[in-house]
mmCIF file of C-alpha atoms and ligand atoms in Angstrom:
data_model
loop_
_atom_site.group_PDB
_atom_site.id
_atom_site.type_symbol
_atom_site.label_atom_id
_atom_site.label_comp_id
_atom_site.label_asym_id
_atom_site.label_seq_id
_atom_site.Cartn_x
_atom_site.Cartn_y
_atom_site.Cartn_z
ATOM 1 C CA UNK A 9 0.000 0.000 0.000
ATOM 2 C CA UNK A 10 1.334 3.449 -0.812
ATOM 3 C CA UNK A 11 -0.993 6.390 -0.397
ATOM 4 C CA UNK A 12 -0.695 9.636 1.522
ATOM 5 C CA UNK A 13 -3.018 8.412 4.236
ATOM 6 C CA UNK A 14 -1.529 4.935 4.684
ATOM 7 C CA UNK A 15 0.277 4.288 7.961
ATOM 8 C CA UNK A 16 4.090 4.534 7.664
ATOM 9 C CA UNK A 17 6.278 1.816 9.076
ATOM 10 C CA UNK A 18 10.072 1.538 9.334
ATOM 11 C CA UNK A 19 11.785 -1.815 8.830
ATOM 12 C CA UNK A 20 15.438 -2.868 8.474
ATOM 13 C CA UNK A 21 16.428 -5.725 6.153
ATOM 14 C CA UNK A 22 17.916 -8.701 8.045
ATOM 15 C CA UNK A 23 21.162 -8.713 6.010
ATOM 16 C CA UNK A 24 23.308 -8.782 9.149
ATOM 17 C CA UNK A 25 20.828 -10.452 11.505
ATOM 18 C CA UNK A 26 22.340 -13.139 13.743
ATOM 19 C CA UNK A 27 22.392 -14.213 17.360
ATOM 20 C CA UNK A 28 25.928 -13.089 18.208
ATOM 21 C CA UNK A 29 25.522 -12.332 21.902
ATOM 22 C CA UNK A 30 23.112 -12.910 24.773
ATOM 23 C CA UNK A 31 21.193 -9.984 26.223
ATOM 24 C CA UNK A 32 17.836 -11.645 26.904
ATOM 25 C CA UNK A 33 16.722 -15.151 27.956
ATOM 26 C CA UNK A 34 15.553 -16.065 24.426
ATOM 27 C CA UNK A 35 19.105 -15.697 23.121
ATOM 28 C CA UNK A 36 20.542 -18.105 25.706
ATOM 29 C CA UNK A 37 21.868 -21.206 23.943
ATOM 30 C CA UNK A 38 21.110 -19.714 20.512
ATOM 31 C CA UNK A 39 24.522 -18.219 19.690
ATOM 32 C CA UNK A 40 25.179 -18.744 15.984
ATOM 33 C CA UNK A 41 21.931 -20.655 15.497
ATOM 34 C CA UNK A 42 19.992 -18.253 13.275
ATOM 35 C CA UNK A 43 19.569 -19.464 9.693
ATOM 36 C CA UNK A 44 20.210 -16.406 7.535
ATOM 37 C CA UNK A 45 18.274 -17.481 4.458
ATOM 38 C CA UNK A 46 15.289 -18.638 6.510
ATOM 39 C CA UNK A 47 15.359 -15.368 8.458
ATOM 40 C CA UNK A 48 15.401 -13.451 5.173
ATOM 41 C CA UNK A 49 12.365 -15.359 3.859
ATOM 42 C CA UNK A 50 10.461 -14.835 7.098
ATOM 43 C CA UNK A 51 11.287 -11.134 7.122
ATOM 44 C CA UNK A 52 10.170 -10.805 3.479
ATOM 45 C CA UNK A 53 6.819 -12.452 4.292
ATOM 46 C CA UNK A 54 6.322 -10.030 7.153
ATOM 47 C CA UNK A 55 7.336 -7.132 4.913
ATOM 48 C CA UNK A 56 4.747 -8.234 2.343
ATOM 49 C CA UNK A 57 1.964 -8.470 4.947
ATOM 50 C CA UNK A 58 2.800 -5.065 6.419
ATOM 51 C CA UNK A 59 3.028 -3.576 2.912
ATOM 52 C CA UNK A 60 -0.585 -4.619 2.278
ATOM 53 C CA UNK A 61 -1.764 -2.168 4.933
ATOM 54 C CA UNK A 62 1.043 0.382 5.277
ATOM 55 C CA UNK A 63 3.830 2.164 3.438
ATOM 56 C CA UNK A 64 7.078 0.533 4.495
ATOM 57 C CA UNK A 65 10.286 2.580 4.637
ATOM 58 C CA UNK A 66 13.696 0.964 5.043
ATOM 59 C CA UNK A 67 16.868 1.844 6.890
ATOM 60 C CA UNK A 68 20.188 0.429 5.673
ATOM 61 C CA UNK A 69 21.360 -2.477 7.826
ATOM 62 C CA UNK A 70 24.872 -2.180 9.272
ATOM 63 C CA UNK A 71 27.322 -5.015 9.656
ATOM 64 C CA UNK A 72 28.220 -5.766 13.269
ATOM 65 C CA UNK A 73 24.748 -4.677 14.451
ATOM 66 C CA UNK A 74 22.729 -7.904 14.235
ATOM 67 C CA UNK A 75 19.777 -6.581 16.286
ATOM 68 C CA UNK A 76 19.303 -3.457 14.153
ATOM 69 C CA UNK A 77 16.581 -5.405 12.349
ATOM 70 C CA UNK A 78 14.400 -4.730 15.437
ATOM 71 C CA UNK A 79 13.393 -1.208 14.455
ATOM 72 C CA UNK A 80 10.835 -0.937 17.276
ATOM 73 C CA UNK A 81 13.921 -0.076 19.294
ATOM 74 C CA UNK A 82 14.997 2.764 16.989
ATOM 75 C CA UNK A 83 13.175 5.245 19.173
ATOM 76 C CA UNK A 84 9.801 6.704 20.076
ATOM 77 C CA UNK A 85 7.914 8.828 17.541
ATOM 78 C CA UNK A 86 5.259 11.433 18.287
ATOM 79 C CA UNK A 87 3.889 13.930 15.759
ATOM 80 C CA UNK A 88 7.034 14.250 13.667
ATOM 81 C CA UNK A 89 9.331 14.240 16.687
ATOM 82 C CA UNK A 90 11.623 11.414 17.743
ATOM 83 C CA UNK A 91 13.414 10.301 20.886
ATOM 84 C CA UNK A 92 16.069 7.815 19.752
ATOM 85 C CA UNK A 93 16.743 4.854 21.990
ATOM 86 C CA UNK A 94 19.597 4.887 24.456
ATOM 87 C CA UNK A 95 20.281 1.186 24.909
ATOM 88 C CA UNK A 96 21.000 -0.542 28.197
ATOM 89 C CA UNK A 97 23.413 -3.018 26.604
ATOM 90 C CA UNK A 98 26.673 -1.995 24.916
ATOM 91 C CA UNK A 99 25.984 -4.613 22.235
ATOM 92 C CA UNK A 100 23.185 -2.413 20.825
ATOM 93 C CA UNK A 101 24.614 1.037 21.518
ATOM 94 C CA UNK A 102 26.181 1.160 18.047
ATOM 95 C CA UNK A 103 22.674 1.343 16.535
ATOM 96 C CA UNK A 104 21.932 4.715 18.152
ATOM 97 C CA UNK A 105 23.813 6.993 15.715
ATOM 98 C CA UNK A 106 22.324 5.223 12.682
ATOM 99 C CA UNK A 107 18.741 5.535 13.849
ATOM 100 C CA UNK A 108 19.344 9.095 15.053
ATOM 101 C CA UNK A 109 20.740 10.084 11.661
ATOM 102 C CA UNK A 110 17.873 8.387 9.825
ATOM 103 C CA UNK A 111 15.328 10.357 11.882
ATOM 104 C CA UNK A 112 17.184 13.655 11.426
ATOM 105 C CA UNK A 113 17.582 13.164 7.674
ATOM 106 C CA UNK A 114 13.841 12.630 7.362
ATOM 107 C CA UNK A 115 13.122 15.833 9.263
ATOM 108 C CA UNK A 116 12.041 14.361 12.548
ATOM 109 C CA UNK A 117 12.740 16.798 15.345
ATOM 110 C CA UNK A 118 15.164 14.699 17.432
ATOM 111 C CA UNK A 119 15.544 14.884 21.226
ATOM 112 C CA UNK A 120 18.077 12.546 22.845
ATOM 113 C CA UNK A 121 17.754 11.308 26.429
ATOM 114 C CA UNK A 122 20.806 10.397 28.500
ATOM 115 C CA UNK A 123 18.824 7.802 30.383
ATOM 116 C CA UNK A 124 18.272 4.182 29.334
ATOM 117 C CA UNK A 125 15.230 4.008 27.108
ATOM 118 C CA UNK A 126 14.501 1.471 24.359
ATOM 119 C CA UNK A 127 12.000 3.353 22.239
ATOM 120 C CA UNK A 128 8.794 1.816 20.939
ATOM 121 C CA UNK A 129 9.926 -1.505 22.404
ATOM 122 C CA UNK A 130 8.978 -0.074 25.805
ATOM 123 C CA UNK A 131 6.607 2.796 24.935
ATOM 124 C CA UNK A 132 3.286 2.172 23.222
ATOM 125 C CA UNK A 133 0.506 4.628 22.518
ATOM 126 C CA UNK A 134 -2.985 3.595 23.487
ATOM 127 C CA UNK A 135 -5.365 3.873 20.536
ATOM 128 C CA UNK A 136 -8.471 4.983 22.454
ATOM 129 C CA UNK A 137 -7.018 7.485 24.893
ATOM 130 C CA UNK A 138 -4.240 10.025 24.778
ATOM 131 C CA UNK A 139 -1.957 7.773 26.750
ATOM 132 C CA UNK A 140 1.521 6.268 26.533
ATOM 133 C CA UNK A 141 2.030 2.895 28.203
ATOM 134 C CA UNK A 142 5.655 2.782 29.354
ATOM 135 C CA UNK A 143 7.372 -0.466 30.387
ATOM 136 C CA UNK A 144 10.405 -0.498 32.661
ATOM 137 C CA UNK A 145 12.223 -2.921 34.938
ATOM 138 C CA UNK A 146 14.446 -4.701 32.421
ATOM 139 C CA UNK A 147 15.683 -2.318 29.734
ATOM 140 C CA UNK A 148 14.258 1.190 30.047
ATOM 141 C CA UNK A 149 14.988 3.095 33.240
ATOM 142 C CA UNK A 150 11.863 3.930 35.295
ATOM 143 C CA UNK A 151 13.070 7.534 35.398
ATOM 144 C CA UNK A 152 12.580 7.856 31.643
ATOM 145 C CA UNK A 153 8.839 8.211 32.426
ATOM 146 C CA UNK A 154 9.401 11.747 33.718
ATOM 147 C CA UNK A 155 11.523 12.720 30.717
ATOM 148 C CA UNK A 156 8.932 11.288 28.304
ATOM 149 C CA UNK A 157 6.094 13.055 30.095
ATOM 150 C CA UNK A 158 7.956 16.365 29.729
ATOM 151 C CA UNK A 159 8.685 15.641 26.051
ATOM 152 C CA UNK A 160 5.056 14.728 25.284
ATOM 153 C CA UNK A 161 3.493 17.529 27.301
ATOM 154 C CA UNK A 162 0.193 17.559 29.174
ATOM 155 C CA UNK A 163 -1.920 16.219 26.345
ATOM 156 C CA UNK A 164 -0.560 12.691 26.808
ATOM 157 C CA UNK A 165 -0.671 10.707 30.039
ATOM 158 C CA UNK A 166 2.419 8.521 30.575
ATOM 159 C CA UNK A 167 1.514 5.373 32.518
ATOM 160 C CA UNK A 168 4.552 3.458 33.853
ATOM 161 C CA UNK A 169 4.188 -0.327 34.074
ATOM 162 C CA UNK A 170 6.783 -2.455 35.855
ATOM 163 C CA UNK A 171 7.768 -5.615 33.994
ATOM 164 C CA UNK A 172 8.682 -8.551 36.230
ATOM 165 C CA UNK A 173 9.247 -11.610 33.994
ATOM 166 C CA UNK A 174 12.697 -11.636 32.299
ATOM 167 C CA UNK A 175 11.237 -13.420 29.250
ATOM 168 C CA UNK A 176 9.079 -10.362 28.618
ATOM 169 C CA UNK A 177 11.833 -7.795 28.863
ATOM 170 C CA UNK A 178 10.308 -5.182 26.551
ATOM 171 C CA UNK A 179 6.733 -3.897 26.897
ATOM 172 C CA UNK A 180 5.929 -4.851 23.311
ATOM 173 C CA UNK A 181 6.655 -8.516 24.080
ATOM 174 C CA UNK A 182 3.666 -8.659 26.438
ATOM 175 C CA UNK A 183 1.266 -5.802 25.614
ATOM 176 C CA UNK A 184 -0.324 -4.479 22.447
ATOM 177 C CA UNK A 185 -2.823 -1.603 22.261
ATOM 178 C CA UNK A 186 -5.297 -2.290 19.441
ATOM 179 C CA UNK A 187 -6.935 0.187 17.066
ATOM 180 C CA UNK A 188 -10.385 -0.110 18.666
ATOM 181 C CA UNK A 189 -9.088 0.670 22.156
ATOM 182 C CA UNK A 190 -8.612 -2.938 23.286
ATOM 183 C CA UNK A 191 -5.464 -3.942 25.128
ATOM 184 C CA UNK A 192 -4.061 -7.387 24.370
ATOM 185 C CA UNK A 193 -1.608 -8.352 27.096
ATOM 186 C CA UNK A 194 -0.100 -11.054 29.307
ATOM 187 C CA UNK A 195 -0.954 -10.014 32.886
ATOM 188 C CA UNK A 196 1.695 -12.204 34.559
ATOM 189 C CA UNK A 197 4.480 -10.166 32.928
ATOM 190 C CA UNK A 198 3.502 -7.157 35.095
ATOM 191 C CA UNK A 199 3.614 -6.463 38.796
ATOM 192 C CA UNK A 200 0.391 -6.015 40.805
ATOM 193 C CA UNK A 201 0.540 -2.247 40.645
ATOM 194 C CA UNK A 202 0.887 -2.300 36.860
ATOM 195 C CA UNK A 203 -2.042 -4.691 36.530
ATOM 196 C CA UNK A 204 -4.103 -2.383 38.732
ATOM 197 C CA UNK A 205 -3.077 0.619 36.604
ATOM 198 C CA UNK A 206 -4.258 -1.196 33.464
ATOM 199 C CA UNK A 207 -7.515 -2.352 35.047
ATOM 200 C CA UNK A 208 -8.264 1.156 36.329
ATOM 201 C CA UNK A 209 -7.962 2.608 32.813
ATOM 202 C CA UNK A 210 -9.182 -0.069 30.419
ATOM 203 C CA UNK A 211 -12.682 -1.485 30.937
ATOM 204 C CA UNK A 212 -12.902 -5.271 31.314
ATOM 205 C CA UNK A 213 -14.625 -5.725 27.953
ATOM 206 C CA UNK A 214 -11.620 -4.114 26.224
ATOM 207 C CA UNK A 215 -8.976 -6.172 28.015
ATOM 208 C CA UNK A 216 -7.804 -9.202 26.062
ATOM 209 C CA UNK A 217 -5.678 -11.179 28.510
ATOM 210 C CA UNK A 218 -3.673 -13.872 26.755
ATOM 211 C CA UNK A 219 -2.435 -17.107 28.316
ATOM 212 C CA UNK A 220 1.177 -18.157 28.728
ATOM 213 C CA UNK A 221 1.335 -20.311 25.574
ATOM 214 C CA UNK A 222 0.204 -17.411 23.396
ATOM 215 C CA UNK A 223 2.540 -15.048 25.221
ATOM 216 C CA UNK A 224 5.466 -17.436 24.637
ATOM 217 C CA UNK A 225 4.557 -17.558 20.936
ATOM 218 C CA UNK A 226 4.892 -13.741 20.932
ATOM 219 C CA UNK A 227 1.177 -13.238 20.199
ATOM 220 C CA UNK A 228 1.283 -9.902 22.029
ATOM 221 C CA UNK A 229 4.144 -8.783 19.797
ATOM 222 C CA UNK A 230 1.585 -7.894 17.153
ATOM 223 C CA UNK A 231 1.601 -5.365 14.352
ATOM 224 C CA UNK A 232 -1.903 -3.908 14.417
ATOM 225 C CA UNK A 233 -2.926 -1.662 11.552
ATOM 226 C CA UNK A 234 -6.663 -1.054 11.333
ATOM 227 C CA UNK A 235 -8.424 -4.399 11.534
ATOM 228 C CA UNK A 236 -5.301 -6.396 10.636
ATOM 229 C CA UNK A 237 -3.274 -8.054 13.402
ATOM 230 C CA UNK A 238 0.006 -9.598 12.217
ATOM 231 C CA UNK A 239 1.746 -12.057 14.543
ATOM 232 C CA UNK A 240 4.165 -14.962 14.580
ATOM 233 C CA UNK A 241 1.481 -17.279 15.929
ATOM 234 C CA UNK A 242 -1.699 -17.254 18.020
ATOM 235 C CA UNK A 243 -4.002 -19.954 19.380
ATOM 236 C CA UNK A 244 -7.440 -20.582 17.857
ATOM 237 C CA UNK A 245 -8.934 -19.253 21.081
ATOM 238 C CA UNK A 246 -7.081 -15.969 20.760
ATOM 239 C CA UNK A 247 -7.819 -15.746 17.037
ATOM 240 C CA UNK A 248 -11.554 -16.139 17.765
ATOM 241 C CA UNK A 249 -11.417 -13.640 20.573
ATOM 242 C CA UNK A 250 -9.759 -11.101 18.275
ATOM 243 C CA UNK A 251 -12.326 -11.863 15.559
ATOM 244 C CA UNK A 252 -15.142 -11.084 18.006
ATOM 245 C CA UNK A 253 -13.585 -7.636 18.431
ATOM 246 C CA UNK A 254 -13.449 -7.232 14.646
ATOM 247 C CA UNK A 255 -9.793 -8.121 13.950
ATOM 248 C CA UNK A 256 -8.409 -10.324 11.215
ATOM 249 C CA UNK A 257 -5.388 -12.352 12.268
ATOM 250 C CA UNK A 258 -2.461 -12.817 9.907
ATOM 251 C CA UNK A 259 0.028 -15.338 11.276
ATOM 252 C CA UNK A 260 3.462 -15.618 9.668
ATOM 253 C CA UNK A 261 6.316 -17.705 11.102
ATOM 254 C CA UNK A 262 9.104 -15.617 12.614
ATOM 255 C CA UNK A 263 10.876 -18.286 14.646
ATOM 256 C CA UNK A 264 14.339 -17.258 13.415
ATOM 257 C CA UNK A 265 13.780 -13.896 15.101
ATOM 258 C CA UNK A 266 12.348 -15.479 18.246
ATOM 259 C CA UNK A 267 15.867 -16.882 18.765
ATOM 260 C CA UNK A 268 16.916 -13.261 19.362
ATOM 261 C CA UNK A 269 13.845 -12.512 21.489
ATOM 262 C CA UNK A 270 11.875 -10.619 18.863
ATOM 263 C CA UNK A 271 8.929 -11.072 16.545
ATOM 264 C CA UNK A 272 6.527 -9.114 14.302
ATOM 265 C CA UNK A 273 6.103 -5.897 16.260
ATOM 266 C CA UNK A 274 9.802 -5.679 17.196
ATOM 267 C CA UNK A 275 10.654 -5.768 13.502
ATOM 268 C CA UNK A 276 8.600 -2.628 12.789
ATOM 269 C CA UNK A 277 8.343 0.973 13.919
ATOM 270 C CA UNK A 278 5.227 3.072 13.276
ATOM 271 C CA UNK A 279 6.425 6.435 11.949
ATOM 272 C CA UNK A 280 3.097 8.296 11.919
ATOM 273 C CA UNK A 281 2.360 8.178 15.654
ATOM 274 C CA UNK A 282 -0.077 8.765 17.174
ATOM 275 C CA UNK A 283 -1.697 6.349 14.743
ATOM 276 C CA UNK A 284 -5.181 7.082 13.462
ATOM 277 C CA UNK A 285 -7.772 5.878 15.917
ATOM 278 C CA UNK A 286 -9.742 3.837 13.426
ATOM 279 C CA UNK A 287 -12.304 1.671 15.126
ATOM 280 C CA UNK A 288 -11.861 -1.960 14.177
HETATM 281 N N1 LIG B 23 17.869 -9.158 20.737
HETATM 282 C C1 LIG B 23 17.135 -7.930 20.856
HETATM 283 C C2 LIG B 23 17.338 -7.360 22.239
HETATM 284 O O1 LIG B 23 17.450 -8.123 23.168
HETATM 285 C C3 LIG B 23 15.682 -8.149 20.570
HETATM 286 C C4 LIG B 23 14.883 -6.898 20.584
HETATM 287 C C5 LIG B 23 13.417 -7.111 20.384
HETATM 288 N N2 LIG B 23 12.748 -5.888 20.264
HETATM 289 C C6 LIG B 23 11.604 -5.537 20.855
HETATM 290 N N3 LIG B 23 11.068 -4.410 20.574
HETATM 291 N N4 LIG B 23 11.055 -6.302 21.764
HETATM 292 O O2 LIG B 23 17.398 -6.163 22.428
#
């Protein structure tokens, strides 16, 4: 899809993708195990599905930066402004200048934070309210909430959520705000206070709590554009539940990327945030 009103999404070809180090539990025991040609095919399938509903832009991959393919961690975008990520792990720090330059060259107004913050991996806009869900506890520093609130201004409410399960180390691995205002998430990845914060803001009928098997298949790591929900895999139960809310599931295998702890949503970055609030 390529029209002026189509959503814009950034992806990075997996030319240099590999599991070369271990910075999350999914990578443990996977060093050197990614199959490059299989990863390329899986990425191309995802690219094709996203291209059906969005305009995809690409950033050049860089050798020596195997995780650069996970563009969700490029930064956080809001109305033509960008906060590039400032990674917790040295292994990913080399990505920062490339993403920062890409944003600047495309006229995003760039503000850098000197606090650990992993971009749209940990910061997700709600689609029904003017709200940013912010995950911390593993990668992003809790104190980034204050900096983000100042950057966004009063019109957006930043809601910090503490992540407690190391397998779900980024917010986008366990929570996905959907176009119609629903929240698909894995409650056990959050502490009690975070669960209470979610329940206080999202009515029960809009909360789609997924079970552990779906969470482990990265079902919450979904690319949602309008009524389309693109994931690695989801159970029939979850697919039916999403269908009842008006969403069409598109599953595409991304297991090569799961070896690095990422899946569909991690491989994309929405560039036209805050996305249109189209009811599903
Ligand atoms: N190996 C990468 C890391 O640990 C995976 C990043 C996945 N990205 C995401 N938005 N969850 O940083």
